[in-house]
């Protein structure tokens, strides 16, 4: 049973990996916006480090974990587009009459997205180093930054697939996802420390999954990492990802009952 599940998961993952491997340029094309933000914000706000209370003297080093998380967030928003296309083309209906494990329809796409997030995060890190970012923290902090972004991206991707199965329209799915994710991004500490934000934004940050991922990565990058903050926020992101995957699976079962 487990072997069949793993085989089906690999098959569905490889189905989504093949287009990415055939056109690797799409890996970069899908992250144009985060690259522009990295270059733009790192120059536009570089003087904010002079504000008393700012936690570092390098804004680009401060910004990078937020940009990595934002990249995973926005790529995850559009994950459901492929699901809508499969629905409209009857692909999922054909798979439903096959012996493939149903949950692998979702897991395959999410695993492919996780691989994409890792590659894109490494590209962003290399680019940031090229334009002046310096990191004094441990090297494994890089992996923690990427892990936090991947978990958030998987969570948002799962929600996107769930909304795709419910709405069955790309426009509706994207609108709903952006309505949720845009406020979460700007209410996080991705661009500015929480200590410099209004009090009500700090309160929102305690319940903001985007902020959890940013704090996980940013604290892991520091020389004297606050591991309590890393573990606590990392655990929150992990639980959030699990819940989102379960909700997406439930949406798939609801779709299956409707056909």
C-alpha atoms as a PDB file:
ATOM      1  CA  UNK A   1       0.000   0.000   0.000  1.00  0.00           C
ATOM      2  CA  UNK A   2       2.750   2.447   0.990  1.00  0.00           C
ATOM      3  CA  UNK A   3       4.837   1.503  -2.040  1.00  0.00           C
ATOM      4  CA  UNK A   4       1.890   2.196  -4.346  1.00  0.00           C
ATOM      5  CA  UNK A   5       1.324   5.545  -2.644  1.00  0.00           C
ATOM      6  CA  UNK A   6       4.970   6.537  -3.113  1.00  0.00           C
ATOM      7  CA  UNK A   7       4.927   5.422  -6.755  1.00  0.00           C
ATOM      8  CA  UNK A   8       1.767   7.405  -7.462  1.00  0.00           C
ATOM      9  CA  UNK A   9       3.192  10.466  -5.707  1.00  0.00           C
ATOM     10  CA  UNK A  10       6.383  10.223  -7.769  1.00  0.00           C
ATOM     11  CA  UNK A  11       4.380   9.818 -10.976  1.00  0.00           C
ATOM     12  CA  UNK A  12       2.256  12.901 -10.271  1.00  0.00           C
ATOM     13  CA  UNK A  13       5.315  14.899  -9.165  1.00  0.00           C
ATOM     14  CA  UNK A  14       7.224  13.972 -12.326  1.00  0.00           C
ATOM     15  CA  UNK A  15       4.195  14.936 -14.420  1.00  0.00           C
ATOM     16  CA  UNK A  16       4.509  18.494 -13.076  1.00  0.00           C
ATOM     17  CA  UNK A  17       8.328  18.532 -13.103  1.00  0.00           C
ATOM     18  CA  UNK A  18       8.698  17.756 -16.801  1.00  0.00           C
ATOM     19  CA  UNK A  19       7.408  21.121 -18.128  1.00  0.00           C
ATOM     20  CA  UNK A  20       9.720  22.958 -15.709  1.00  0.00           C
ATOM     21  CA  UNK A  21      12.742  20.929 -16.821  1.00  0.00           C
ATOM     22  CA  UNK A  22      11.908  21.399 -20.489  1.00  0.00           C
ATOM     23  CA  UNK A  23      11.751  25.188 -20.079  1.00  0.00           C
ATOM     24  CA  UNK A  24      14.055  26.089 -17.171  1.00  0.00           C
ATOM     25  CA  UNK A  25      13.838  29.764 -18.154  1.00  0.00           C
ATOM     26  CA  UNK A  26      10.376  29.725 -16.562  1.00  0.00           C
ATOM     27  CA  UNK A  27      12.047  29.261 -13.183  1.00  0.00           C
ATOM     28  CA  UNK A  28      13.488  32.762 -13.512  1.00  0.00           C
ATOM     29  CA  UNK A  29      10.541  34.281 -15.390  1.00  0.00           C
ATOM     30  CA  UNK A  30       8.162  33.412 -12.544  1.00  0.00           C
ATOM     31  CA  UNK A  31      10.337  35.304 -10.060  1.00  0.00           C
ATOM     32  CA  UNK A  32      10.822  38.546 -12.005  1.00  0.00           C
ATOM     33  CA  UNK A  33       8.693  40.506  -9.531  1.00  0.00           C
ATOM     34  CA  UNK A  34      10.672  39.436  -6.420  1.00  0.00           C
ATOM     35  CA  UNK A  35      13.937  40.191  -8.242  1.00  0.00           C
ATOM     36  CA  UNK A  36      12.694  43.681  -9.121  1.00  0.00           C
ATOM     37  CA  UNK A  37      11.577  44.200  -5.527  1.00  0.00           C
ATOM     38  CA  UNK A  38      14.950  43.038  -4.208  1.00  0.00           C
ATOM     39  CA  UNK A  39      16.812  45.483  -6.443  1.00  0.00           C
ATOM     40  CA  UNK A  40      14.318  48.324  -6.003  1.00  0.00           C
ATOM     41  CA  UNK A  41      13.676  48.166  -2.265  1.00  0.00           C
ATOM     42  CA  UNK A  42      17.322  47.496  -1.365  1.00  0.00           C
ATOM     43  CA  UNK A  43      18.253  50.792  -3.012  1.00  0.00           C
ATOM     44  CA  UNK A  44      15.152  52.806  -2.160  1.00  0.00           C
ATOM     45  CA  UNK A  45      15.099  52.026   1.573  1.00  0.00           C
ATOM     46  CA  UNK A  46      18.808  51.516   2.268  1.00  0.00           C
ATOM     47  CA  UNK A  47      18.911  54.627   4.494  1.00  0.00           C
ATOM     48  CA  UNK A  48      16.218  53.352   6.863  1.00  0.00           C
ATOM     49  CA  UNK A  49      18.941  51.494   8.775  1.00  0.00           C
ATOM     50  CA  UNK A  50      19.883  54.905  10.194  1.00  0.00           C
ATOM     51  CA  UNK A  51      16.582  55.018  12.090  1.00  0.00           C
ATOM     52  CA  UNK A  52      17.221  54.499  15.815  1.00  0.00           C
ATOM     53  CA  UNK A  53      16.188  50.993  16.784  1.00  0.00           C
ATOM     54  CA  UNK A  54      16.724  49.410  13.373  1.00  0.00           C
ATOM     55  CA  UNK A  55      18.068  45.932  13.976  1.00  0.00           C
ATOM     56  CA  UNK A  56      20.873  45.843  11.363  1.00  0.00           C
ATOM     57  CA  UNK A  57      23.171  48.159   9.404  1.00  0.00           C
ATOM     58  CA  UNK A  58      22.512  46.451   6.048  1.00  0.00           C
ATOM     59  CA  UNK A  59      19.004  46.785   4.665  1.00  0.00           C
ATOM     60  CA  UNK A  60      19.524  44.269   1.871  1.00  0.00           C
ATOM     61  CA  UNK A  61      20.599  41.657   4.415  1.00  0.00           C
ATOM     62  CA  UNK A  62      17.479  42.491   6.417  1.00  0.00           C
ATOM     63  CA  UNK A  63      15.291  42.431   3.300  1.00  0.00           C
ATOM     64  CA  UNK A  64      16.426  39.147   1.748  1.00  0.00           C
ATOM     65  CA  UNK A  65      14.503  36.708   4.009  1.00  0.00           C
ATOM     66  CA  UNK A  66      11.363  38.757   3.389  1.00  0.00           C
ATOM     67  CA  UNK A  67      11.878  38.686  -0.386  1.00  0.00           C
ATOM     68  CA  UNK A  68      12.432  34.915  -0.330  1.00  0.00           C
ATOM     69  CA  UNK A  69       9.184  34.457   1.578  1.00  0.00           C
ATOM     70  CA  UNK A  70       7.335  36.894  -0.695  1.00  0.00           C
ATOM     71  CA  UNK A  71       8.527  34.950  -3.752  1.00  0.00           C
ATOM     72  CA  UNK A  72       7.142  31.697  -2.349  1.00  0.00           C
ATOM     73  CA  UNK A  73       3.942  33.506  -1.401  1.00  0.00           C
ATOM     74  CA  UNK A  74       3.240  34.903  -4.869  1.00  0.00           C
ATOM     75  CA  UNK A  75       4.247  31.779  -6.780  1.00  0.00           C
ATOM     76  CA  UNK A  76       2.002  29.797  -4.442  1.00  0.00           C
ATOM     77  CA  UNK A  77      -0.943  32.075  -5.246  1.00  0.00           C
ATOM     78  CA  UNK A  78      -0.919  30.918  -8.878  1.00  0.00           C
ATOM     79  CA  UNK A  79      -0.442  27.212  -8.134  1.00  0.00           C
ATOM     80  CA  UNK A  80      -4.137  26.532  -8.670  1.00  0.00           C
ATOM     81  CA  UNK A  81      -4.029  27.750 -12.274  1.00  0.00           C
ATOM     82  CA  UNK A  82      -2.753  24.360 -13.424  1.00  0.00           C
ATOM     83  CA  UNK A  83      -5.572  22.675 -11.515  1.00  0.00           C
ATOM     84  CA  UNK A  84      -8.198  24.827 -13.247  1.00  0.00           C
ATOM     85  CA  UNK A  85      -6.646  24.032 -16.632  1.00  0.00           C
ATOM     86  CA  UNK A  86      -6.699  20.297 -15.814  1.00  0.00           C
ATOM     87  CA  UNK A  87     -10.340  20.613 -14.740  1.00  0.00           C
ATOM     88  CA  UNK A  88     -11.351  22.397 -17.934  1.00  0.00           C
ATOM     89  CA  UNK A  89      -9.491  19.872 -20.100  1.00  0.00           C
ATOM     90  CA  UNK A  90     -10.994  16.879 -18.308  1.00  0.00           C
ATOM     91  CA  UNK A  91      -7.587  15.651 -17.116  1.00  0.00           C
ATOM     92  CA  UNK A  92      -8.597  15.262 -13.478  1.00  0.00           C
ATOM     93  CA  UNK A  93     -11.823  13.472 -14.408  1.00  0.00           C
ATOM     94  CA  UNK A  94      -9.799  10.944 -16.393  1.00  0.00           C
ATOM     95  CA  UNK A  95      -7.450  10.419 -13.460  1.00  0.00           C
ATOM     96  CA  UNK A  96     -10.440   9.812 -11.183  1.00  0.00           C
ATOM     97  CA  UNK A  97     -11.243   6.574 -12.998  1.00  0.00           C
ATOM     98  CA  UNK A  98      -7.628   5.411 -12.673  1.00  0.00           C
ATOM     99  CA  UNK A  99      -6.162   3.545  -9.657  1.00  0.00           C
ATOM    100  CA  UNK A 100      -3.980   6.547  -8.715  1.00  0.00           C
ATOM    101  CA  UNK A 101      -4.221   7.581  -5.042  1.00  0.00           C
ATOM    102  CA  UNK A 102      -6.412  10.665  -4.932  1.00  0.00           C
ATOM    103  CA  UNK A 103      -4.290  12.710  -2.524  1.00  0.00           C
ATOM    104  CA  UNK A 104      -1.317  12.437  -4.893  1.00  0.00           C
ATOM    105  CA  UNK A 105      -3.096  14.837  -7.275  1.00  0.00           C
ATOM    106  CA  UNK A 106      -2.359  17.542  -4.718  1.00  0.00           C
ATOM    107  CA  UNK A 107       0.914  16.235  -3.282  1.00  0.00           C
ATOM    108  CA  UNK A 108       2.536  15.888  -6.691  1.00  0.00           C
ATOM    109  CA  UNK A 109       1.988  19.547  -7.538  1.00  0.00           C
ATOM    110  CA  UNK A 110       3.037  20.735  -4.078  1.00  0.00           C
ATOM    111  CA  UNK A 111       6.290  18.738  -4.177  1.00  0.00           C
ATOM    112  CA  UNK A 112       7.093  20.212  -7.589  1.00  0.00           C
ATOM    113  CA  UNK A 113       6.410  23.672  -6.182  1.00  0.00           C
ATOM    114  CA  UNK A 114       8.658  22.971  -3.193  1.00  0.00           C
ATOM    115  CA  UNK A 115      11.543  22.085  -5.554  1.00  0.00           C
ATOM    116  CA  UNK A 116      10.854  25.297  -7.485  1.00  0.00           C
ATOM    117  CA  UNK A 117      10.917  27.378  -4.289  1.00  0.00           C
ATOM    118  CA  UNK A 118      14.292  25.915  -3.267  1.00  0.00           C
ATOM    119  CA  UNK A 119      15.884  26.716  -6.645  1.00  0.00           C
ATOM    120  CA  UNK A 120      14.430  30.224  -6.735  1.00  0.00           C
ATOM    121  CA  UNK A 121      15.495  30.937  -3.152  1.00  0.00           C
ATOM    122  CA  UNK A 122      19.077  29.979  -3.972  1.00  0.00           C
ATOM    123  CA  UNK A 123      18.996  32.299  -6.997  1.00  0.00           C
ATOM    124  CA  UNK A 124      17.782  35.180  -4.829  1.00  0.00           C
ATOM    125  CA  UNK A 125      20.490  34.536  -2.239  1.00  0.00           C
ATOM    126  CA  UNK A 126      23.247  34.491  -4.871  1.00  0.00           C
ATOM    127  CA  UNK A 127      21.864  37.658  -6.466  1.00  0.00           C
ATOM    128  CA  UNK A 128      21.699  39.454  -3.113  1.00  0.00           C
ATOM    129  CA  UNK A 129      25.312  38.538  -2.346  1.00  0.00           C
ATOM    130  CA  UNK A 130      26.333  39.905  -5.751  1.00  0.00           C
ATOM    131  CA  UNK A 131      24.776  43.288  -4.952  1.00  0.00           C
ATOM    132  CA  UNK A 132      26.274  43.589  -1.506  1.00  0.00           C
ATOM    133  CA  UNK A 133      24.428  41.467   1.047  1.00  0.00           C
ATOM    134  CA  UNK A 134      26.604  40.078   3.846  1.00  0.00           C
ATOM    135  CA  UNK A 135      25.647  37.403   6.331  1.00  0.00           C
ATOM    136  CA  UNK A 136      27.482  36.757   9.562  1.00  0.00           C
ATOM    137  CA  UNK A 137      25.238  33.964  10.777  1.00  0.00           C
ATOM    138  CA  UNK A 138      25.806  30.205  10.457  1.00  0.00           C
ATOM    139  CA  UNK A 139      25.607  28.635   7.001  1.00  0.00           C
ATOM    140  CA  UNK A 140      22.744  26.391   8.052  1.00  0.00           C
ATOM    141  CA  UNK A 141      20.713  29.553   8.573  1.00  0.00           C
ATOM    142  CA  UNK A 142      20.350  29.623   4.784  1.00  0.00           C
ATOM    143  CA  UNK A 143      18.606  26.252   4.844  1.00  0.00           C
ATOM    144  CA  UNK A 144      16.273  27.415   7.606  1.00  0.00           C
ATOM    145  CA  UNK A 145      15.349  30.528   5.599  1.00  0.00           C
ATOM    146  CA  UNK A 146      14.565  28.363   2.573  1.00  0.00           C
ATOM    147  CA  UNK A 147      12.663  25.798   4.669  1.00  0.00           C
ATOM    148  CA  UNK A 148      10.410  28.487   6.145  1.00  0.00           C
ATOM    149  CA  UNK A 149       9.677  29.913   2.689  1.00  0.00           C
ATOM    150  CA  UNK A 150       8.999  26.454   1.256  1.00  0.00           C
ATOM    151  CA  UNK A 151       6.526  25.626   4.021  1.00  0.00           C
ATOM    152  CA  UNK A 152       4.670  28.894   3.480  1.00  0.00           C
ATOM    153  CA  UNK A 153       4.706  28.406  -0.300  1.00  0.00           C
ATOM    154  CA  UNK A 154       3.331  24.887   0.055  1.00  0.00           C
ATOM    155  CA  UNK A 155       0.603  26.160   2.392  1.00  0.00           C
ATOM    156  CA  UNK A 156      -0.439  28.939   0.009  1.00  0.00           C
ATOM    157  CA  UNK A 157      -0.177  26.573  -2.960  1.00  0.00           C
ATOM    158  CA  UNK A 158      -2.477  24.096  -1.227  1.00  0.00           C
ATOM    159  CA  UNK A 159      -5.008  26.852  -0.554  1.00  0.00           C
ATOM    160  CA  UNK A 160      -4.758  27.934  -4.191  1.00  0.00           C
ATOM    161  CA  UNK A 161      -5.505  24.384  -5.358  1.00  0.00           C
ATOM    162  CA  UNK A 162      -8.417  24.206  -2.921  1.00  0.00           C
ATOM    163  CA  UNK A 163      -9.930  27.447  -4.223  1.00  0.00           C
ATOM    164  CA  UNK A 164      -9.357  26.232  -7.793  1.00  0.00           C
ATOM    165  CA  UNK A 165     -11.361  23.087  -7.067  1.00  0.00           C
ATOM    166  CA  UNK A 166     -14.142  25.144  -5.489  1.00  0.00           C
ATOM    167  CA  UNK A 167     -14.398  28.033  -7.958  1.00  0.00           C
ATOM    168  CA  UNK A 168     -13.157  26.189 -11.092  1.00  0.00           C
ATOM    169  CA  UNK A 169     -12.266  29.549 -12.614  1.00  0.00           C
ATOM    170  CA  UNK A 170      -8.781  31.102 -12.808  1.00  0.00           C
ATOM    171  CA  UNK A 171     -10.044  34.664 -12.320  1.00  0.00           C
ATOM    172  CA  UNK A 172     -12.034  33.790  -9.198  1.00  0.00           C
ATOM    173  CA  UNK A 173      -9.240  31.707  -7.721  1.00  0.00           C
ATOM    174  CA  UNK A 174      -6.569  34.366  -8.252  1.00  0.00           C
ATOM    175  CA  UNK A 175      -8.815  37.141  -6.930  1.00  0.00           C
ATOM    176  CA  UNK A 176      -9.595  35.232  -3.751  1.00  0.00           C
ATOM    177  CA  UNK A 177      -5.952  34.326  -3.161  1.00  0.00           C
ATOM    178  CA  UNK A 178      -4.704  37.870  -3.712  1.00  0.00           C
ATOM    179  CA  UNK A 179      -7.418  39.220  -1.427  1.00  0.00           C
ATOM    180  CA  UNK A 180      -5.976  37.004   1.311  1.00  0.00           C
ATOM    181  CA  UNK A 181      -2.243  37.175   0.656  1.00  0.00           C
ATOM    182  CA  UNK A 182      -1.618  40.843  -0.203  1.00  0.00           C
ATOM    183  CA  UNK A 183      -2.728  42.186   3.202  1.00  0.00           C
ATOM    184  CA  UNK A 184      -0.773  39.433   4.960  1.00  0.00           C
ATOM    185  CA  UNK A 185       2.384  40.427   3.093  1.00  0.00           C
ATOM    186  CA  UNK A 186       2.173  44.143   3.896  1.00  0.00           C
ATOM    187  CA  UNK A 187       1.170  43.449   7.496  1.00  0.00           C
ATOM    188  CA  UNK A 188       4.275  41.325   8.034  1.00  0.00           C
ATOM    189  CA  UNK A 189       7.829  42.378   8.868  1.00  0.00           C
ATOM    190  CA  UNK A 190       9.068  41.476   5.370  1.00  0.00           C
ATOM    191  CA  UNK A 191       9.952  45.088   4.533  1.00  0.00           C
ATOM    192  CA  UNK A 192      10.230  46.798   7.924  1.00  0.00           C
ATOM    193  CA  UNK A 193      10.887  45.660  11.524  1.00  0.00           C
ATOM    194  CA  UNK A 194       7.798  45.163  13.653  1.00  0.00           C
ATOM    195  CA  UNK A 195       9.273  47.451  16.304  1.00  0.00           C
ATOM    196  CA  UNK A 196       8.837  50.379  13.881  1.00  0.00           C
ATOM    197  CA  UNK A 197       5.239  49.466  12.973  1.00  0.00           C
ATOM    198  CA  UNK A 198       2.036  50.744  14.622  1.00  0.00           C
ATOM    199  CA  UNK A 199       0.854  48.793  17.641  1.00  0.00           C
ATOM    200  CA  UNK A 200      -2.130  47.240  15.844  1.00  0.00           C
ATOM    201  CA  UNK A 201       0.149  45.893  13.091  1.00  0.00           C
ATOM    202  CA  UNK A 202       2.315  44.219  15.718  1.00  0.00           C
ATOM    203  CA  UNK A 203      -0.758  42.452  17.072  1.00  0.00           C
ATOM    204  CA  UNK A 204      -1.746  41.278  13.588  1.00  0.00           C
ATOM    205  CA  UNK A 205       1.819  40.016  13.091  1.00  0.00           C
ATOM    206  CA  UNK A 206       1.404  37.516  15.898  1.00  0.00           C
ATOM    207  CA  UNK A 207      -1.276  35.731  13.847  1.00  0.00           C
ATOM    208  CA  UNK A 208       0.192  36.282  10.383  1.00  0.00           C
ATOM    209  CA  UNK A 209       1.638  33.157   8.657  1.00  0.00           C
ATOM    210  CA  UNK A 210       3.751  35.347   6.361  1.00  0.00           C
ATOM    211  CA  UNK A 211       5.289  37.024   9.396  1.00  0.00           C
ATOM    212  CA  UNK A 212       5.981  33.613  10.979  1.00  0.00           C
ATOM    213  CA  UNK A 213       7.995  32.554   7.927  1.00  0.00           C
ATOM    214  CA  UNK A 214       9.881  35.870   7.773  1.00  0.00           C
ATOM    215  CA  UNK A 215      10.792  35.799  11.469  1.00  0.00           C
ATOM    216  CA  UNK A 216      11.923  32.178  11.178  1.00  0.00           C
ATOM    217  CA  UNK A 217      14.333  32.985   8.366  1.00  0.00           C
ATOM    218  CA  UNK A 218      15.530  36.375   9.571  1.00  0.00           C
ATOM    219  CA  UNK A 219      16.411  35.144  13.044  1.00  0.00           C
ATOM    220  CA  UNK A 220      18.246  32.129  11.612  1.00  0.00           C
ATOM    221  CA  UNK A 221      20.413  34.500   9.529  1.00  0.00           C
ATOM    222  CA  UNK A 222      21.707  36.368  12.565  1.00  0.00           C
ATOM    223  CA  UNK A 223      25.033  35.775  14.289  1.00  0.00           C
ATOM    224  CA  UNK A 224      23.330  35.323  17.644  1.00  0.00           C
ATOM    225  CA  UNK A 225      20.201  33.561  16.445  1.00  0.00           C
ATOM    226  CA  UNK A 226      17.220  33.539  18.766  1.00  0.00           C
ATOM    227  CA  UNK A 227      16.405  29.845  18.428  1.00  0.00           C
ATOM    228  CA  UNK A 228      13.305  30.146  20.554  1.00  0.00           C
ATOM    229  CA  UNK A 229      11.841  32.546  17.977  1.00  0.00           C
ATOM    230  CA  UNK A 230      13.042  30.333  15.102  1.00  0.00           C
ATOM    231  CA  UNK A 231      11.537  27.145  16.527  1.00  0.00           C
ATOM    232  CA  UNK A 232       8.294  28.765  17.650  1.00  0.00           C
ATOM    233  CA  UNK A 233       7.550  30.546  14.375  1.00  0.00           C
ATOM    234  CA  UNK A 234       8.847  27.638  12.321  1.00  0.00           C
ATOM    235  CA  UNK A 235       6.441  25.340  14.152  1.00  0.00           C
ATOM    236  CA  UNK A 236       3.575  27.728  13.435  1.00  0.00           C
ATOM    237  CA  UNK A 237       4.389  27.694   9.703  1.00  0.00           C
ATOM    238  CA  UNK A 238       4.630  23.890   9.693  1.00  0.00           C
ATOM    239  CA  UNK A 239       1.232  23.510  11.363  1.00  0.00           C
ATOM    240  CA  UNK A 240      -0.254  26.073   8.977  1.00  0.00           C
ATOM    241  CA  UNK A 241       1.092  24.118   5.985  1.00  0.00           C
ATOM    242  CA  UNK A 242      -0.373  20.853   7.287  1.00  0.00           C
ATOM    243  CA  UNK A 243      -3.772  22.455   7.875  1.00  0.00           C
ATOM    244  CA  UNK A 244      -3.787  23.984   4.380  1.00  0.00           C
ATOM    245  CA  UNK A 245      -2.911  20.651   2.754  1.00  0.00           C
ATOM    246  CA  UNK A 246      -5.725  18.958   4.690  1.00  0.00           C
ATOM    247  CA  UNK A 247      -8.179  21.664   3.608  1.00  0.00           C
ATOM    248  CA  UNK A 248      -7.066  21.257   0.004  1.00  0.00           C
ATOM    249  CA  UNK A 249      -7.550  17.488   0.251  1.00  0.00           C
ATOM    250  CA  UNK A 250     -11.037  18.061   1.638  1.00  0.00           C
ATOM    251  CA  UNK A 251     -11.828  20.372  -1.301  1.00  0.00           C
ATOM    252  CA  UNK A 252     -10.693  17.653  -3.702  1.00  0.00           C
ATOM    253  CA  UNK A 253     -12.977  15.116  -2.050  1.00  0.00           C
ATOM    254  CA  UNK A 254     -15.860  17.583  -2.321  1.00  0.00           C
ATOM    255  CA  UNK A 255     -15.110  17.974  -6.039  1.00  0.00           C
ATOM    256  CA  UNK A 256     -14.956  14.208  -6.446  1.00  0.00           C
ATOM    257  CA  UNK A 257     -18.410  13.821  -4.902  1.00  0.00           C
ATOM    258  CA  UNK A 258     -19.809  16.467  -7.244  1.00  0.00           C
ATOM    259  CA  UNK A 259     -18.871  14.687 -10.462  1.00  0.00           C
END
